[in-house]
Coordinates of C-alpha atoms and ligand atoms in Angstrom, one line a residue:
Chain A
X12 CA -8.3 37.9 235.5
X13 CA -5.1 35.8 235.1
X14 CA -5.3 32.8 232.9
X15 CA -5.3 29.8 235.3
X16 CA -3.8 26.7 233.7
X17 CA -6.1 23.6 234.1
X18 CA -4.9 20.4 235.6
X19 CA -3.5 19.0 232.3
X20 CA -1.3 22.0 231.7
X21 CA 2.4 21.5 232.5
X22 CA 3.5 23.8 235.3
X23 CA 4.1 27.4 234.1
X24 CA 7.5 28.7 233.2
X25 CA 6.7 31.9 234.9
X26 CA 4.3 32.3 237.8
X27 CA 3.7 35.7 239.3
X28 CA 1.2 36.7 242.0
X29 CA 1.0 40.2 243.5
X30 CA 4.4 40.9 241.8
X31 CA 5.5 44.4 242.8
X32 CA 8.5 46.6 242.2
X33 CA 9.0 49.8 244.0
X34 CA 11.8 52.4 243.6
X35 CA 11.7 54.3 246.8
X36 CA 8.1 55.4 247.2
X37 CA 7.4 55.1 243.5
X38 CA 5.6 51.9 242.4
X39 CA 6.7 50.8 238.9
X40 CA 4.9 47.4 239.0
X41 CA 1.8 47.2 241.1
X42 CA 0.8 43.7 242.3
X43 CA 0.4 42.0 238.9
X44 CA -0.6 38.4 238.4
X45 CA 0.2 36.2 235.4
X46 CA 1.4 32.8 234.3
X47 CA 3.3 31.9 231.2
X48 CA 3.0 28.3 229.9
X49 CA 5.7 26.4 228.1
X50 CA 5.7 27.1 224.3
X51 CA 3.5 30.1 224.7
X52 CA 4.3 33.6 223.3
X53 CA 3.3 36.1 225.9
X54 CA 3.3 39.8 225.6
X55 CA 3.3 42.9 227.8
X56 CA 1.6 45.7 225.8
X57 CA 1.7 49.2 227.3
X58 CA 2.8 52.8 226.8
X59 CA 6.1 54.4 228.0
X60 CA 6.6 54.1 231.7
X61 CA 3.9 51.4 232.2
X62 CA 6.4 49.2 234.0
X63 CA 7.2 46.7 231.3
X64 CA 10.9 46.8 231.6
X65 CA 10.7 46.7 235.4
X66 CA 8.6 43.5 235.2
X67 CA 11.0 42.0 232.6
X68 CA 14.1 42.8 234.8
X69 CA 12.5 41.0 237.7
X70 CA 11.7 38.0 235.5
X71 CA 15.3 38.1 234.2
X72 CA 16.5 37.9 237.8
X73 CA 18.6 41.1 237.6
X74 CA 16.3 43.2 239.7
X75 CA 15.0 42.0 243.1
X76 CA 11.3 41.6 243.7
X77 CA 9.9 44.2 246.2
X78 CA 7.0 42.0 247.2
X79 CA 4.7 39.2 245.9
X80 CA 5.6 35.8 244.5
X81 CA 7.7 35.2 241.4
X82 CA 8.8 31.8 240.1
X83 CA 10.8 31.5 236.9
X84 CA 11.4 28.0 235.5
X85 CA 10.1 26.8 238.9
X86 CA 12.6 28.6 241.0
X87 CA 12.7 31.7 243.1
X88 CA 14.9 34.4 241.6
X89 CA 16.0 35.6 245.0
X90 CA 17.7 32.3 245.8
X91 CA 18.5 30.9 242.3
X92 CA 19.3 33.9 240.2
X93 CA 22.4 32.6 238.4
X94 CA 20.9 29.1 237.9
X95 CA 17.7 30.6 236.3
X96 CA 19.7 33.1 234.2
X97 CA 21.7 30.2 232.8
X98 CA 18.5 29.0 231.1
X99 CA 17.2 32.4 229.9
X100 CA 17.8 34.2 226.6
X101 CA 17.6 38.0 227.2
X102 CA 17.2 40.8 224.7
X103 CA 17.4 44.0 226.7
X104 CA 15.6 47.2 225.7
X105 CA 19.0 49.0 225.3
X106 CA 21.7 47.2 223.3
X107 CA 24.5 45.8 225.4
X108 CA 26.8 44.7 222.6
X109 CA 30.5 45.2 222.8
X110 CA 31.1 47.7 220.0
X111 CA 34.9 47.2 220.1
X112 CA 34.6 43.5 219.2
X113 CA 33.5 41.8 216.0
X114 CA 30.1 40.4 215.4
X115 CA 31.3 36.8 215.9
X116 CA 33.4 37.7 218.9
X117 CA 30.3 39.1 220.6
X118 CA 28.6 35.7 220.2
X119 CA 31.6 33.7 221.3
X120 CA 32.3 35.7 224.4
X121 CA 28.7 35.6 225.4
X122 CA 28.7 31.8 225.2
X123 CA 31.7 31.8 227.5
X124 CA 29.7 33.5 230.2
X125 CA 27.5 30.4 230.3
X126 CA 30.6 28.2 230.8
X127 CA 30.5 26.7 227.3
X128 CA 33.8 25.5 225.8
X129 CA 35.4 27.7 223.2
X130 CA 34.9 25.1 220.5
X131 CA 31.2 24.9 221.3
X132 CA 30.8 28.7 221.4
X133 CA 32.4 28.8 217.9
X134 CA 30.1 26.2 216.6
X135 CA 27.0 27.8 217.9
X136 CA 28.2 31.3 216.9
X137 CA 28.4 30.1 213.2
X138 CA 25.0 28.6 213.3
X139 CA 23.5 31.7 214.9
X140 CA 25.2 34.0 212.4
X141 CA 23.3 32.1 209.6
X142 CA 20.1 32.2 211.6
X143 CA 20.4 36.0 212.0
X144 CA 21.5 36.5 208.4
X145 CA 24.7 38.1 209.6
X146 CA 27.2 35.5 208.3
X147 CA 28.7 38.0 205.9
X148 CA 29.3 40.5 208.6
X149 CA 30.9 38.0 210.9
X150 CA 34.3 39.7 211.1
X151 CA 33.0 43.3 211.1
X152 CA 33.2 45.5 214.2
X153 CA 29.8 45.9 215.8
X154 CA 30.2 49.7 216.0
X155 CA 29.7 50.1 212.3
X156 CA 26.4 48.1 212.0
X157 CA 22.9 49.4 211.5
X158 CA 20.3 49.4 214.3
X159 CA 18.5 46.5 212.7
X160 CA 21.6 44.4 212.5
X161 CA 22.6 45.1 216.1
X162 CA 19.1 44.0 217.2
X163 CA 19.4 40.8 215.1
X164 CA 22.8 40.2 216.7
X165 CA 21.4 40.7 220.2
X166 CA 18.7 38.1 219.4
X167 CA 21.3 35.7 218.0
X168 CA 23.4 36.3 221.1
X169 CA 20.5 35.5 223.5
X170 CA 20.2 32.1 221.8
X171 CA 23.8 31.0 222.4
X172 CA 22.9 29.0 225.6
X173 CA 19.8 27.4 223.9
X174 CA 17.4 29.0 226.3
X175 CA 14.1 27.5 227.4
X176 CA 12.6 31.0 227.8
X177 CA 13.3 34.2 225.9
X178 CA 12.7 37.6 227.3
X179 CA 12.6 40.3 224.6
X180 CA 12.2 43.9 225.8
X181 CA 10.9 46.0 222.8
X182 CA 12.8 43.9 220.3
X183 CA 11.9 46.1 217.3
X184 CA 11.5 49.6 218.7
X185 CA 13.3 52.2 216.6
X186 CA 13.7 50.0 213.5
X187 CA 12.3 50.7 210.1
X188 CA 9.5 48.5 208.8
X189 CA 11.7 46.3 206.7
X190 CA 14.0 45.6 209.6
X191 CA 11.0 44.9 211.9
X192 CA 9.6 42.4 209.5
X193 CA 12.9 40.5 209.2
X194 CA 13.0 40.4 213.0
X195 CA 9.4 39.2 213.3
X196 CA 10.2 36.4 210.8
X197 CA 13.1 35.3 213.0
X198 CA 11.1 35.4 216.2
X199 CA 8.2 33.5 214.4
X200 CA 10.7 30.7 213.6
X201 CA 11.7 30.5 217.2
X202 CA 8.1 30.3 218.2
X203 CA 7.6 27.5 215.7
X204 CA 10.5 25.6 217.3
X205 CA 8.7 25.7 220.6
X206 CA 10.8 28.3 222.3
X207 CA 8.7 30.2 224.9
X208 CA 8.8 34.0 224.2
X209 CA 7.9 36.8 226.5
X210 CA 8.1 40.2 224.9
X211 CA 7.2 43.7 225.6
X212 CA 6.1 46.2 223.0
X213 CA 4.1 49.3 222.4
X214 CA 3.3 48.3 218.9
X215 CA -0.1 46.7 218.6
X216 CA 0.8 45.1 215.3
X217 CA 3.8 43.5 216.9
X218 CA 1.6 42.2 219.7
X219 CA -1.0 40.9 217.2
X220 CA 1.7 39.2 215.1
X221 CA 3.7 37.5 217.8
X222 CA 1.6 37.0 220.9
X223 CA -0.7 34.1 221.6
X224 CA -1.7 35.9 224.8
X225 CA -0.9 39.3 226.3
X226 CA -1.6 41.5 229.2
X227 CA -2.2 45.2 228.7
X228 CA -0.3 47.3 231.2
X229 CA -1.0 50.8 232.2
X230 CA 0.4 52.8 235.1
X231 CA 2.1 49.8 236.8
X232 CA -1.1 47.6 236.6
X233 CA -2.5 44.9 234.3
X234 CA -5.7 46.3 233.0
X235 CA -6.7 43.3 230.7
X236 CA -5.5 39.9 229.8
X237 CA -6.3 37.5 226.9
X238 CA -5.4 36.6 223.3
X239 CA -5.3 39.6 220.9
X240 CA -8.5 38.3 219.2
X241 CA -10.4 37.8 222.5
X242 CA -9.3 41.2 223.8
X243 CA -10.6 42.9 220.7
X244 CA -13.9 40.9 220.9
X245 CA -14.3 41.8 224.6
X246 CA -13.4 45.4 224.5
X247 CA -14.1 46.6 221.0
X248 CA -16.5 46.2 218.1
X249 CA -15.7 44.3 215.0
X250 CA -15.1 47.4 212.9
X251 CA -14.2 51.0 213.5
X252 CA -15.1 54.0 211.4
X253 CA -12.6 56.9 211.6
X254 CA -13.9 60.3 210.7
X255 CA -11.7 63.4 210.1
X256 CA -13.3 66.8 210.0
X257 CA -11.9 70.1 208.9
X258 CA -10.3 72.0 211.8
X259 CA -12.9 73.5 214.1
X260 CA -15.8 71.4 212.8
X261 CA -15.2 68.5 215.1
X262 CA -16.0 70.5 218.2
X263 CA -19.4 71.7 216.7
X264 CA -20.7 68.2 216.2
X265 CA -22.0 67.8 219.8
X266 CA -24.8 65.2 219.7
X267 CA -25.1 65.0 216.0
X268 CA -23.3 61.6 215.9
X269 CA -25.4 60.3 218.8
X270 CA -26.8 56.8 218.2
X271 CA -24.6 56.0 215.1
X272 CA -22.4 53.6 216.9
X273 CA -22.1 51.5 220.1
X274 CA -19.4 53.9 221.3
X275 CA -17.9 57.1 220.1
X276 CA -14.3 58.3 220.9
X277 CA -13.3 61.9 220.3
X278 CA -9.5 62.1 219.7
X279 CA -7.7 65.4 219.1
X280 CA -7.4 64.7 215.3
X281 CA -10.3 62.3 214.6
X282 CA -13.5 60.7 215.8
X283 CA -13.9 57.0 216.1
X284 CA -17.2 55.3 215.7
X285 CA -17.3 51.8 217.2
X286 CA -19.8 49.6 215.3
X287 CA -19.8 46.0 214.0
X288 CA -20.8 47.3 210.5
X289 CA -18.4 50.2 209.8
X290 CA -19.7 50.8 206.3
X291 CA -23.3 51.2 207.6
X292 CA -22.1 53.7 210.2
X293 CA -20.2 55.7 207.5
X294 CA -23.4 55.8 205.4
X295 CA -25.4 56.9 208.4
X296 CA -23.0 59.8 209.0
X297 CA -23.6 61.1 205.4
X298 CA -27.3 60.6 205.8
X299 CA -27.3 63.0 208.7
X300 CA -25.8 65.5 206.3
X301 CA -22.3 65.5 207.9
X302 CA -19.4 65.9 205.6
X303 CA -16.1 64.6 207.1
X304 CA -12.9 65.3 205.1
X305 CA -11.9 61.7 205.3
X306 CA -13.6 58.4 206.3
X307 CA -11.8 55.2 207.0
X308 CA -13.4 51.9 207.9
X309 CA -11.1 49.4 209.4
X310 CA -11.1 46.3 211.7
X311 CA -10.7 46.9 215.4
X312 CA -7.1 46.5 216.7
X313 CA -5.4 46.3 220.1
X314 CA -5.0 50.1 219.8
X315 CA -8.8 50.4 220.2
X316 CA -8.7 48.0 223.2
X317 CA -6.1 50.2 224.8
X318 CA -8.1 53.3 224.2
X319 CA -11.2 51.8 225.7
X320 CA -9.3 50.5 228.8
X321 CA -7.3 53.6 229.5
X322 CA -9.0 56.5 227.7
X323 CA -5.6 57.2 226.1
X324 CA -4.0 56.4 222.8
X325 CA -1.1 53.9 222.9
X326 CA 0.9 55.6 220.2
X327 CA 3.5 58.1 221.5
Chain B
X13 CA 20.3 22.9 230.1
X14 CA 23.5 24.9 230.0
X15 CA 26.1 23.7 232.5
X16 CA 27.0 26.0 235.3
X17 CA 30.6 26.9 235.8
X18 CA 32.0 26.7 239.2
X19 CA 31.1 29.9 241.0
X20 CA 34.6 30.6 242.1
X21 CA 36.0 30.7 238.6
X22 CA 33.2 32.6 236.8
X23 CA 35.1 35.9 237.2
X24 CA 37.6 34.4 234.8
X25 CA 35.1 34.8 232.0
X26 CA 34.9 38.5 232.6
X27 CA 38.7 38.6 232.6
X28 CA 38.6 36.8 229.2
X29 CA 36.4 39.5 227.8
X30 CA 38.7 42.2 228.9
X31 CA 41.6 40.3 227.4
X32 CA 39.8 40.0 224.0
X33 CA 39.2 43.8 224.0
X34 CA 42.9 44.4 224.8
X35 CA 44.1 42.2 221.9
X36 CA 42.8 44.8 219.5
X37 CA 45.0 47.6 220.9
X38 CA 47.9 45.3 222.0
X39 CA 50.6 46.7 219.7
X40 CA 50.0 50.4 220.4
X41 CA 49.7 49.7 224.1
X42 CA 52.9 47.6 224.3
X43 CA 54.8 50.3 222.4
X44 CA 53.8 53.0 224.8
X45 CA 54.7 50.9 227.8
X46 CA 58.3 50.8 226.4
X47 CA 58.4 54.4 225.3
X48 CA 57.1 55.9 228.5
X49 CA 59.9 54.7 230.8
X50 CA 62.6 55.5 228.2
X51 CA 61.3 59.1 228.0
X52 CA 61.0 59.5 231.8
X53 CA 64.4 57.9 232.7
X54 CA 66.2 59.9 230.0
X55 CA 64.7 63.3 230.7
X56 CA 64.4 63.2 234.4
X57 CA 67.0 60.7 235.4
X58 CA 69.8 61.5 233.0
X59 CA 69.0 65.1 232.2
X60 CA 67.9 66.5 235.5
X61 CA 70.1 64.0 237.3
X62 CA 73.2 65.6 235.9
X63 CA 72.4 68.8 237.9
X64 CA 71.3 67.1 241.0
X65 CA 74.3 64.9 241.2
X66 CA 76.6 67.9 241.0
X67 CA 75.6 68.9 244.5
X68 CA 75.4 66.8 247.6
X69 CA 73.1 63.8 247.2
X70 CA 73.0 62.8 250.9
X71 CA 69.3 63.4 251.0
X72 CA 68.9 60.8 248.3
X73 CA 70.7 58.2 250.4
X74 CA 74.0 58.6 248.6
X75 CA 73.0 57.2 245.3
X76 CA 72.9 58.9 241.9
X77 CA 69.6 60.7 241.1
X78 CA 68.6 58.3 238.4
X79 CA 69.0 55.4 240.8
X80 CA 66.8 57.2 243.3
X81 CA 64.2 58.3 240.9
X82 CA 63.7 55.1 238.8
X83 CA 61.8 53.0 241.4
X84 CA 59.7 56.0 242.3
X85 CA 58.7 56.5 238.7
X86 CA 57.9 52.8 238.5
X87 CA 55.4 53.0 241.4
X88 CA 53.9 56.3 240.1
X89 CA 53.4 54.9 236.6
X90 CA 51.6 51.9 238.1
X91 CA 49.4 54.3 239.9
X92 CA 48.6 56.3 236.8
X93 CA 47.9 53.3 234.6
X94 CA 45.7 51.8 237.4
X95 CA 43.7 55.0 237.8
X96 CA 43.0 55.1 234.0
X97 CA 42.0 51.4 233.9
X98 CA 39.7 51.8 236.9
X99 CA 37.8 54.8 235.5
X100 CA 37.0 54.8 231.7
X101 CA 36.7 51.1 231.1
X102 CA 34.4 50.7 234.2
X103 CA 32.2 53.6 232.9
X104 CA 32.3 51.9 229.5
X105 CA 31.0 48.6 230.8
X106 CA 28.3 50.2 233.0
X107 CA 27.1 53.2 231.0
X108 CA 28.5 53.4 227.4
X109 CA 28.5 49.9 226.0
X110 CA 26.7 48.4 228.9
X111 CA 28.6 45.2 228.4
X112 CA 28.6 44.6 232.2
X113 CA 24.8 44.5 232.0
X114 CA 25.1 41.9 229.3
X115 CA 27.3 39.8 231.6
X116 CA 24.8 40.2 234.4
X117 CA 22.0 38.7 232.3
X118 CA 23.9 35.4 232.3
X119 CA 25.1 33.4 235.3
X120 CA 27.8 36.0 235.9
X121 CA 27.3 38.0 239.2
X122 CA 28.2 41.5 240.1
X123 CA 31.0 40.1 242.2
X124 CA 32.4 38.3 239.1
X125 CA 32.3 41.6 237.1
X126 CA 34.2 43.5 239.8
X127 CA 36.8 40.7 240.5
X128 CA 37.2 40.0 236.8
X129 CA 38.0 43.6 236.1
X130 CA 40.4 43.9 239.0
X131 CA 42.1 40.6 237.9
X132 CA 42.5 42.1 234.4
X133 CA 44.0 45.3 235.8
X134 CA 46.4 43.3 237.8
X135 CA 47.7 41.6 234.6
X136 CA 47.9 44.9 232.8
X137 CA 49.9 46.4 235.6
X138 CA 52.2 43.4 235.7
X139 CA 52.9 43.9 232.0
X140 CA 53.5 47.6 232.3
X141 CA 55.7 47.4 235.4
X142 CA 57.7 44.4 234.1
X143 CA 58.6 46.4 230.9
X144 CA 59.4 49.4 233.1
X145 CA 61.6 47.4 235.4
X146 CA 63.5 45.9 232.4
X147 CA 64.2 49.4 231.2
X148 CA 65.4 50.4 234.7
X149 CA 67.9 47.6 234.6
X150 CA 69.0 48.5 231.1
X151 CA 69.6 52.1 232.2
X152 CA 71.8 50.7 235.0
X153 CA 69.5 52.3 237.6
X154 CA 69.0 49.2 239.7
X155 CA 71.4 48.5 242.6
X156 CA 70.0 45.3 244.0
X157 CA 68.7 42.0 242.5
X158 CA 65.7 42.6 244.8
X159 CA 64.5 45.0 242.0
X160 CA 62.6 41.9 240.6
X161 CA 60.4 42.2 243.7
X162 CA 59.8 45.8 242.9
X163 CA 57.4 44.5 240.2
X164 CA 54.9 43.0 242.6
X165 CA 55.4 46.0 244.9
X166 CA 54.5 48.4 242.1
X167 CA 51.5 46.3 241.0
X168 CA 50.3 46.3 244.5
X169 CA 50.7 50.1 244.5
X170 CA 48.6 50.3 241.4
X171 CA 45.9 48.1 242.8
X172 CA 45.7 50.2 246.0
X173 CA 44.4 52.9 243.6
X174 CA 42.5 50.7 241.1
X175 CA 40.2 49.0 243.6
X176 CA 38.9 52.1 245.4
X177 CA 38.8 54.1 242.2
X178 CA 36.8 51.4 240.4
X179 CA 34.4 51.5 243.4
X180 CA 34.0 55.2 242.9
X181 CA 33.6 54.9 239.1
X182 CA 30.7 52.5 239.6
X183 CA 28.7 55.3 241.3
X184 CA 29.2 57.8 238.4
X185 CA 26.9 58.4 235.4
X186 CA 29.3 60.7 233.5
X187 CA 33.0 61.2 233.3
X188 CA 32.8 64.7 234.8
X189 CA 34.3 63.8 238.2
X190 CA 37.0 61.7 236.6
X191 CA 38.8 64.9 235.6
X192 CA 38.8 65.9 239.3
X193 CA 40.2 62.5 240.3
X194 CA 43.1 63.0 238.0
X195 CA 43.6 66.7 238.6
X196 CA 43.2 66.8 242.4
X197 CA 44.2 63.2 243.2
X198 CA 46.5 61.5 240.8
X199 CA 48.6 64.4 239.6
X200 CA 49.4 66.0 243.0
X201 CA 50.2 62.5 244.4
X202 CA 52.6 62.0 241.5
X203 CA 54.4 65.2 242.5
X204 CA 54.3 65.1 246.3
X205 CA 54.6 61.4 247.3
X206 CA 58.3 61.0 247.2
X207 CA 58.6 60.1 243.6
X208 CA 61.0 62.9 242.6
X209 CA 62.6 63.8 246.0
X210 CA 62.3 62.4 249.6
X211 CA 59.1 63.4 251.4
X212 CA 61.1 64.9 254.3
X213 CA 62.0 67.7 251.9
X214 CA 58.3 68.8 252.0
X215 CA 57.1 71.4 254.5
X216 CA 56.4 69.7 257.8
X217 CA 52.7 70.3 257.5
X218 CA 52.4 68.3 254.3
X219 CA 54.4 65.3 255.4
X220 CA 51.7 63.5 257.4
X221 CA 49.4 64.0 254.4
X222 CA 51.8 62.2 252.2
X223 CA 52.0 59.3 254.7
X224 CA 48.3 58.8 254.4
X225 CA 48.4 58.2 250.6
X226 CA 49.1 54.8 249.2
X227 CA 51.6 56.2 246.7
X228 CA 53.9 57.3 249.5
X229 CA 54.0 53.7 250.8
X230 CA 54.2 52.2 247.3
X231 CA 57.2 54.4 246.3
X232 CA 59.0 53.8 249.6
X233 CA 58.5 50.0 249.3
X234 CA 59.5 49.9 245.7
X235 CA 62.5 52.1 246.3
X236 CA 63.7 50.0 249.3
X237 CA 63.6 46.9 247.0
X238 CA 65.4 48.6 244.1
X239 CA 68.1 50.1 246.3
X240 CA 68.4 46.9 248.4
X241 CA 67.9 49.0 251.6
X242 CA 64.8 47.0 252.6
X243 CA 66.9 44.7 254.9
X244 CA 67.9 47.8 257.0
X245 CA 64.3 48.6 258.0
X246 CA 62.2 45.4 257.5
X247 CA 59.5 46.5 260.0
X248 CA 59.0 49.8 258.0
X249 CA 58.6 47.7 254.8
X250 CA 56.0 45.6 256.5
X251 CA 54.1 48.8 257.5
X252 CA 54.2 50.0 253.8
X253 CA 52.9 46.6 252.7
X254 CA 50.2 46.5 255.3
X255 CA 48.9 50.0 254.2
X256 CA 48.9 49.0 250.6
X257 CA 47.1 45.7 251.3
X258 CA 44.5 47.6 253.4
X259 CA 43.7 49.9 250.5
X260 CA 43.5 46.9 248.1
X261 CA 41.3 45.0 250.5
X262 CA 38.8 47.7 251.4
X263 CA 38.8 49.0 247.8
X264 CA 37.9 45.5 246.5
X265 CA 35.1 45.1 249.0
X266 CA 33.7 48.5 248.0
X267 CA 34.1 47.8 244.2
X268 CA 32.2 44.5 244.5
X269 CA 29.4 46.2 246.5
X270 CA 29.1 49.3 244.2
X271 CA 29.3 47.4 240.9
X272 CA 26.7 44.9 242.1
X273 CA 24.4 47.7 243.2
X274 CA 24.8 49.5 240.0
X275 CA 24.0 46.4 237.9
X276 CA 20.8 45.7 240.0
X277 CA 19.7 49.3 239.5
X278 CA 20.0 48.9 235.7
Ligands
ATP10 N1 16.0 52.2 238.5 C1 15.0 53.0 238.6 N2 14.9 53.9 239.5 C2 13.8 54.7 239.7 N3 12.7 54.6 238.9 C3 12.7 53.8 237.9 C4 13.8 52.9 237.7 N4 13.6 52.1 236.6 C5 12.3 52.5 236.1 N5 11.9 53.5 236.9 C6 10.6 54.1 236.7 O1 9.5 53.1 236.7 C7 8.5 53.4 235.8 C8 8.4 52.3 234.8 O2 9.5 52.2 234.1 P1 9.8 51.0 233.0 O3 11.1 51.2 232.4 O4 9.5 49.7 233.7 O5 8.6 51.3 232.0 P2 8.4 50.7 230.5 O6 7.0 50.2 230.4 O7 9.5 49.7 230.2 O8 8.5 52.0 229.6 P3 9.2 52.2 228.1 O9 8.2 51.8 227.1 O10 9.5 53.6 228.1 O11 10.4 51.3 228.1 C9 9.0 54.7 235.1 O12 8.3 55.8 235.6 C10 10.5 54.8 235.4 O13 10.9 56.2 235.5
MG11 MG1 10.9 49.6 228.8

């Protein structure tokens, strides 16, 4: 169910009903409904090919809507594409930096696309270089930078027009943990400043860190919607007990785990017991005389929500 | 809210980007635009010309070979530079660096991307042909002050290739077919479109094919200006001009369409 803003809510920055994208006979986005309110951080969580990028490109007004309603910043992308794009900050999934130019030149030239004066572009570029912690690399050619730096530059670049709405398509995919945390920190600061963020990810920790509210997408459809916490409450138990058995043992357990948890998931490499008290479930496993090689009790995550909703694991 | 530039001038921002890229390689590029005409005019014009001029040069309109050749080379060089500028940089912006997609995420439209690139190619060609024309004059190979008009004629010749080739490049995902464009398009045209000898020296069968190509008309127009013979056949010159303009016009429409489609597809 889409979140319906009540009467006191300001009008949504994005409003989508029955939003659909087809490529020929293939449906990449299948009649999805959602709203994004000002100041909110909104996420699309889903595996490869779920349709996240296709949805983001429609919101970014670069890919025409096949059918359904889409309003971005109150306007129709079909008739007001350039005007809407003037107020967006876009971080595409694939980097689109100019490798031949320097870090600073990339920022300045991007500002020029928005019709800003050269002086203004320069001023904002310097500010953004500080924000992205790239000031020391200002004069370096982009080609020689690491993936994390390029991503930070792309985010800095998307801020040059002081956007009201940011669209981030997998902002941290392919980065090492340190680079991801640095990026999360920068995005968190933007969120604190009241910038509305819409992001896609297939990392549940990223979604949990950054999103106030998210939709889980699978096979072109939205399968659930809510805050990370509410989704976990609704679709999972408080805790999860992960059991790993020696190879071959897992298949012989038929029925022996019955009744130990609210729900049991058999994955190729482990068995998940969904119970509010994970330790109690682990103890019960031992009482039944089972001897798993490893036992891990953890809190439920969005990964578990996804598994519950789709029967598949989110991780690649 | 960011101010919106006037839609008719937004392609200038794309032009500005191309110019910034060019500044990095400016020196090397300027050097080669001087070097190339010097090499060609010396080797072909003076070297080969010494043999050609020994015989009868009636077929060449009674002028020394160097004088005949120079404007042809000017137009052919414009074609070659245009073909290069309309292939690899377009592929770069759409596929390699994806910088055109970055532009398209802003108020810049697909039309702006196409027109900004063609505007940039026009300036590049103007630079190259101006340098070439100066060298022609220094070699004493210009026989009319109308040679100055050979510059726009050669630029137009280049654009007659750049626009349709840019439209083609926008449909490609790899450079594979670019080799074919050069091998089966640009190089044969260079050899058979009247650059080195009048087209009526070709077998009768090939002559109508030459007439269909923009380089034939570009060479003829550029040569008529350089030799000053344009006043003898003004109607023919207008035909050449019309053919070139048609190629530029149709090519530009296709380039705008194909580049826009490609940006939408992602
Ligand atoms: N331009 C296109 N033409 C045809 N099919 C497309 C096009 N773009 C995307 N698709 C298809 O639509 C489906 C959804 O793709 P999309 O890129 O939106 O998924 P995604 O959720 O962003 O995946 P990922 O996590 O891999 O980025 C895929 O099956 C993809 O092959
Ligand atoms: Mg994607």
